mmCIF file of C-alpha atoms in Angstrom:
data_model
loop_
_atom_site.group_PDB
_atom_site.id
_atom_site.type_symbol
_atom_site.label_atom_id
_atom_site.label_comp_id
_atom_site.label_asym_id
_atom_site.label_seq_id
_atom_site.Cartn_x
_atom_site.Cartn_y
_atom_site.Cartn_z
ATOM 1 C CA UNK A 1 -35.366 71.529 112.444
ATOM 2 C CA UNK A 2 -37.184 68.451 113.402
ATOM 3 C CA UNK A 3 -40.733 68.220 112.885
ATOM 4 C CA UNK A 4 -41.399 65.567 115.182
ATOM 5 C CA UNK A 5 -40.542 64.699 118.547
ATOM 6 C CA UNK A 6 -40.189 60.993 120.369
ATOM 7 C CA UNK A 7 -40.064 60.939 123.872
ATOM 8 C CA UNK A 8 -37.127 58.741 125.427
ATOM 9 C CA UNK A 9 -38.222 56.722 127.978
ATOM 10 C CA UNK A 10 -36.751 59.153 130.577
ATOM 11 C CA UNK A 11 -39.516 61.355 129.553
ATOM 12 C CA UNK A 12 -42.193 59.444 129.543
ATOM 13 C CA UNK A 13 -41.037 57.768 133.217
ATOM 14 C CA UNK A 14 -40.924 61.560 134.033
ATOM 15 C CA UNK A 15 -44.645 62.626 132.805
ATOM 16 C CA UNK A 16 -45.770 58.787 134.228
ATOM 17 C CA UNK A 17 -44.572 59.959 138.193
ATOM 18 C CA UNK A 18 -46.691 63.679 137.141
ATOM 19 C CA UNK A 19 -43.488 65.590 136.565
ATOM 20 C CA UNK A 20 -44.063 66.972 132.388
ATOM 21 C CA UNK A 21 -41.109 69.968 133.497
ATOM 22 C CA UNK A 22 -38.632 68.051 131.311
ATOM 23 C CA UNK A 23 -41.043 67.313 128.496
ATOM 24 C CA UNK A 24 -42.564 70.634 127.685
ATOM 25 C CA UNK A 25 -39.698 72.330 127.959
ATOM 26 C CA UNK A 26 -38.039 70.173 124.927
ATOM 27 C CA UNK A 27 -41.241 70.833 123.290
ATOM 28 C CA UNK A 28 -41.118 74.593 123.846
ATOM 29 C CA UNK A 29 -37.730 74.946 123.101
ATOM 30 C CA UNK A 30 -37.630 73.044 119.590
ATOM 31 C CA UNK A 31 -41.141 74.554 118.924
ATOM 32 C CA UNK A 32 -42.758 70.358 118.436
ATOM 33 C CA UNK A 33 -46.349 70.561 116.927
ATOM 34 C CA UNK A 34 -46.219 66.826 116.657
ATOM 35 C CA UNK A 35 -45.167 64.296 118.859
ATOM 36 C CA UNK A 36 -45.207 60.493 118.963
ATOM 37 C CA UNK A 37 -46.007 58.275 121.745
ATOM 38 C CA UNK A 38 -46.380 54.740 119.220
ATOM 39 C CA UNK A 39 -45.039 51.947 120.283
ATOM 40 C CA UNK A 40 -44.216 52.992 123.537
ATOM 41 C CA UNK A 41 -45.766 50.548 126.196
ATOM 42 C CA UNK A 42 -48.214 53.306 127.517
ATOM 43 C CA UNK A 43 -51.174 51.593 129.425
ATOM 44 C CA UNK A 44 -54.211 53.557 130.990
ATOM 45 C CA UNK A 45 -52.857 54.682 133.531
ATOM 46 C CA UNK A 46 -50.963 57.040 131.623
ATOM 47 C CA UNK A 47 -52.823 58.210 129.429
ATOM 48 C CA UNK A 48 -54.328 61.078 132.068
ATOM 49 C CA UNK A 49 -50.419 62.393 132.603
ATOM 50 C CA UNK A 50 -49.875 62.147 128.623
ATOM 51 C CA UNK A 51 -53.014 64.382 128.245
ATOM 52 C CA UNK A 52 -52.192 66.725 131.000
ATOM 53 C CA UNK A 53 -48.069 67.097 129.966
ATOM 54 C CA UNK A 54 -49.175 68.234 126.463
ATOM 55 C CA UNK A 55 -51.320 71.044 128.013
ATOM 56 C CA UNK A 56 -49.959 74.921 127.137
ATOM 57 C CA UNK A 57 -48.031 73.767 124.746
ATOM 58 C CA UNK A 58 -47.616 73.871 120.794
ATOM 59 C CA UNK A 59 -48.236 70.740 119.645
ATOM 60 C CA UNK A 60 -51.605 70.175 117.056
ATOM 61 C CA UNK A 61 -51.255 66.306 116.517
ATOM 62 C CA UNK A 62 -49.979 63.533 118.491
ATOM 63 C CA UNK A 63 -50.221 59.784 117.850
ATOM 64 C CA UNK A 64 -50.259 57.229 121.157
ATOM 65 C CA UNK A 65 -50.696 54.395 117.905
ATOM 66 C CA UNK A 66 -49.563 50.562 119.120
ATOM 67 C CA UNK A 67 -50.320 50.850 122.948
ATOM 68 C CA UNK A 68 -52.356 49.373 125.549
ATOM 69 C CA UNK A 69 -54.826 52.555 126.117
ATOM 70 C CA UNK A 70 -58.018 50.264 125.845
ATOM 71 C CA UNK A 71 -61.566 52.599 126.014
ATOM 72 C CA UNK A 72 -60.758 53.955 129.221
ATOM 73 C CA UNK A 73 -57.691 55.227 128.845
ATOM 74 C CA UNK A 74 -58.253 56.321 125.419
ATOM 75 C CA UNK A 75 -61.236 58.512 127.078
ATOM 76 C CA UNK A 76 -59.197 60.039 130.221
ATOM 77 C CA UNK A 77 -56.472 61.337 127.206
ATOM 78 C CA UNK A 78 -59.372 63.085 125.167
ATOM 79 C CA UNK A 79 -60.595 64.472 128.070
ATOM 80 C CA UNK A 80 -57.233 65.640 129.150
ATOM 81 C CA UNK A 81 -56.637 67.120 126.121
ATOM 82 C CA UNK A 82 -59.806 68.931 125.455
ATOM 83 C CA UNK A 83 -58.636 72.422 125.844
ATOM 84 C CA UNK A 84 -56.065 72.298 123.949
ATOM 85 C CA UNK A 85 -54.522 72.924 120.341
ATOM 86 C CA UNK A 86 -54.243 69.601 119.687
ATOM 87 C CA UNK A 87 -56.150 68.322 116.196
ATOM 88 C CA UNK A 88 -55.271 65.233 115.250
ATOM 89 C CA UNK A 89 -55.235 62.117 116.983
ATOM 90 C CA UNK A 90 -53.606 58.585 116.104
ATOM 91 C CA UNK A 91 -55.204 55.891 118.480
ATOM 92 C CA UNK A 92 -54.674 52.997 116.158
ATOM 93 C CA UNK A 93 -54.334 49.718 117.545
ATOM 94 C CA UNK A 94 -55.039 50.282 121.547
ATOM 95 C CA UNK A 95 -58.034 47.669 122.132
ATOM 96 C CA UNK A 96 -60.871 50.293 121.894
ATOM 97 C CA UNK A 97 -63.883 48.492 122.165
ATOM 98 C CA UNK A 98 -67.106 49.647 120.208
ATOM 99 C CA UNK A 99 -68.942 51.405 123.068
ATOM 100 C CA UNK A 100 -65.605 53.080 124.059
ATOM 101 C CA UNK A 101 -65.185 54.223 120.679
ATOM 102 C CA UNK A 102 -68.580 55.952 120.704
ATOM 103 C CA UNK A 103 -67.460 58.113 124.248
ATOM 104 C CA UNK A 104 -64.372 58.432 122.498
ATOM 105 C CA UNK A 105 -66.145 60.689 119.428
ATOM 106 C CA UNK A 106 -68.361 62.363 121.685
ATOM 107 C CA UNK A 107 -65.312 63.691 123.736
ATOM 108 C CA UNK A 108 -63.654 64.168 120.690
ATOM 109 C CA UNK A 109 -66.603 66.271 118.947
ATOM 110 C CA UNK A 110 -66.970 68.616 121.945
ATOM 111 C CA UNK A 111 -62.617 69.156 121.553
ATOM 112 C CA UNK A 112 -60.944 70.768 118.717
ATOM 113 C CA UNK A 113 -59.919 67.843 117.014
ATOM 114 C CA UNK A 114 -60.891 67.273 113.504
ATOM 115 C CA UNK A 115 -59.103 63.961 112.696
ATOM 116 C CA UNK A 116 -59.523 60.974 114.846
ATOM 117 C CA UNK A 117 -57.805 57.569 114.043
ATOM 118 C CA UNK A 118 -59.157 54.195 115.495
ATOM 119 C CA UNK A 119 -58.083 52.006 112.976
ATOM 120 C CA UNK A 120 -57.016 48.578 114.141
ATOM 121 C CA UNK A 121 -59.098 48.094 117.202
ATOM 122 C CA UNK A 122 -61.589 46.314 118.629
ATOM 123 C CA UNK A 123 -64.835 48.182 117.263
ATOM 124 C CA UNK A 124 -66.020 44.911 115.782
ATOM 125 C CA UNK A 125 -69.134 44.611 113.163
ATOM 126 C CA UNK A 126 -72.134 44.995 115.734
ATOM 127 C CA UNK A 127 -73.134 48.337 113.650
ATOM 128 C CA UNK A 128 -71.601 50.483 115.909
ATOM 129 C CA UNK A 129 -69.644 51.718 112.454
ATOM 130 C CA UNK A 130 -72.448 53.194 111.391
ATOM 131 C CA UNK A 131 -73.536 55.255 114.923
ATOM 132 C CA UNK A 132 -69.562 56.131 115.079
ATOM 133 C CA UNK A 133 -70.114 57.849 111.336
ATOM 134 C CA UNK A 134 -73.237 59.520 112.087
ATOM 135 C CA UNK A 135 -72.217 61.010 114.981
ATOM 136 C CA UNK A 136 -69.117 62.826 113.311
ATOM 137 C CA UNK A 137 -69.466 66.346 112.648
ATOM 138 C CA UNK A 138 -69.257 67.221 108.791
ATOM 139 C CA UNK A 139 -65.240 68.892 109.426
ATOM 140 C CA UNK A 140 -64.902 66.135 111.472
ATOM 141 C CA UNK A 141 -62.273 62.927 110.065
ATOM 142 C CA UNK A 142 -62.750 59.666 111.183
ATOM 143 C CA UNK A 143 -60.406 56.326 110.436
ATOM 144 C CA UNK A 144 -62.308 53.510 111.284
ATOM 145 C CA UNK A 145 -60.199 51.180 109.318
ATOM 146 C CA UNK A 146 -59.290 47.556 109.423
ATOM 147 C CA UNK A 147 -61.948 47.149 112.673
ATOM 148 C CA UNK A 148 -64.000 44.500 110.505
ATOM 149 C CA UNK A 149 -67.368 46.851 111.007
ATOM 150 C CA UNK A 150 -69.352 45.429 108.099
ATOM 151 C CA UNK A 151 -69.120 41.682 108.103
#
C-alpha cells in the first residue's frame, strides 16, 4: 500500500473551487497519513481550502514544500489545520518572511504539530533566528535551514 499520496491536479482544482468530496475520500479509502502538495503551484489563496480539505481525516504530516504560500498563506493553512492530527509540516521554500515566520510558530505551538520546516525562505539574518528558537516548545522541531539567519 502506498504511504503517500499526490494530489493530481483534478484534486487540487477540486479543493481550490471548496469541493475536498473527491480528496478525502481517496484519503479515507487508501488510509493516507501523508500527503504531498510540493511543487504544485499552490498560492495563498489556497492554502485556507488545503487546510480545511485535510480536516477529519487521517493524515499526520503533509508537505506544501516549493510553492508560493508567502507568510500569509502559510498562516491561514496552520490555522486551518489546528484541530487536527496533523504533526508535521514541510513549508520549505514558500517566501516566508521573518515576522511571518514568528506567527507561523505561534500558530504552530498552540496546534499539535511537533515538527515545523521553514527551510529555504526568506527569514533572513535580522535575529529573528534566535526569537523563532526560543519560542519553540522543548518537543517542539524546528528547520530553520539554509535562511542565512546568522550572517
Amino acid at each position: 500500500m502506498q504511504t503517500v499520496y499526490f494530489p493530481s491536479k483534478y484534486i487540487i482544482q477540486q479543493i481550490k473551487e471548496g469541493d475536498f468530496t473527491k480528496f478525502r475520500e481517496v484519503v479515507l479509502k487508501y488510509k493516507y497519513k501523508h500527503v504531498d502538495f510540493s511543487f504544485k503551484g499552490i498560492n495563498s489563496a489556497m492554502a485556507e481550502s488545503i487546510g480545511e480539505a485535510i480536516q477529519q481525516t487521517p493524515i499526520e504530516s503533509i508537505s506544501l514544500a516549493f510553492n508560493y504560500l508567502g507568510s500569509n498563506g502559510a498562516q491561514q493553512f496552520l490555522n486551518a489545520i489546528k484541530k487536527t492530527g496533523v504533526t508535521k509540516v514541510n513549508l520549505t521554500r514558500n517566501f516566508i518572511c521573518a515576522p511571518g515566520a514568528l506567527e507561523l510558530l505561534k500558530h504552530a505551538t498552540n496546534s499539535n504539530i511537533k515538527h515545523l520546516i521553514l527551510a529555504k525562505n526568506k527569514i533572513g539574518p535580522e535575529g529573528k533566528g534566535r526569537q523563532l528558537q526560543a519560542i519553540a516548545r522543548p518537543s517542539f522541531t524546528l528547520d530553520l535551514s539554509h535562511n542565512n539567519l546568522w550572517q
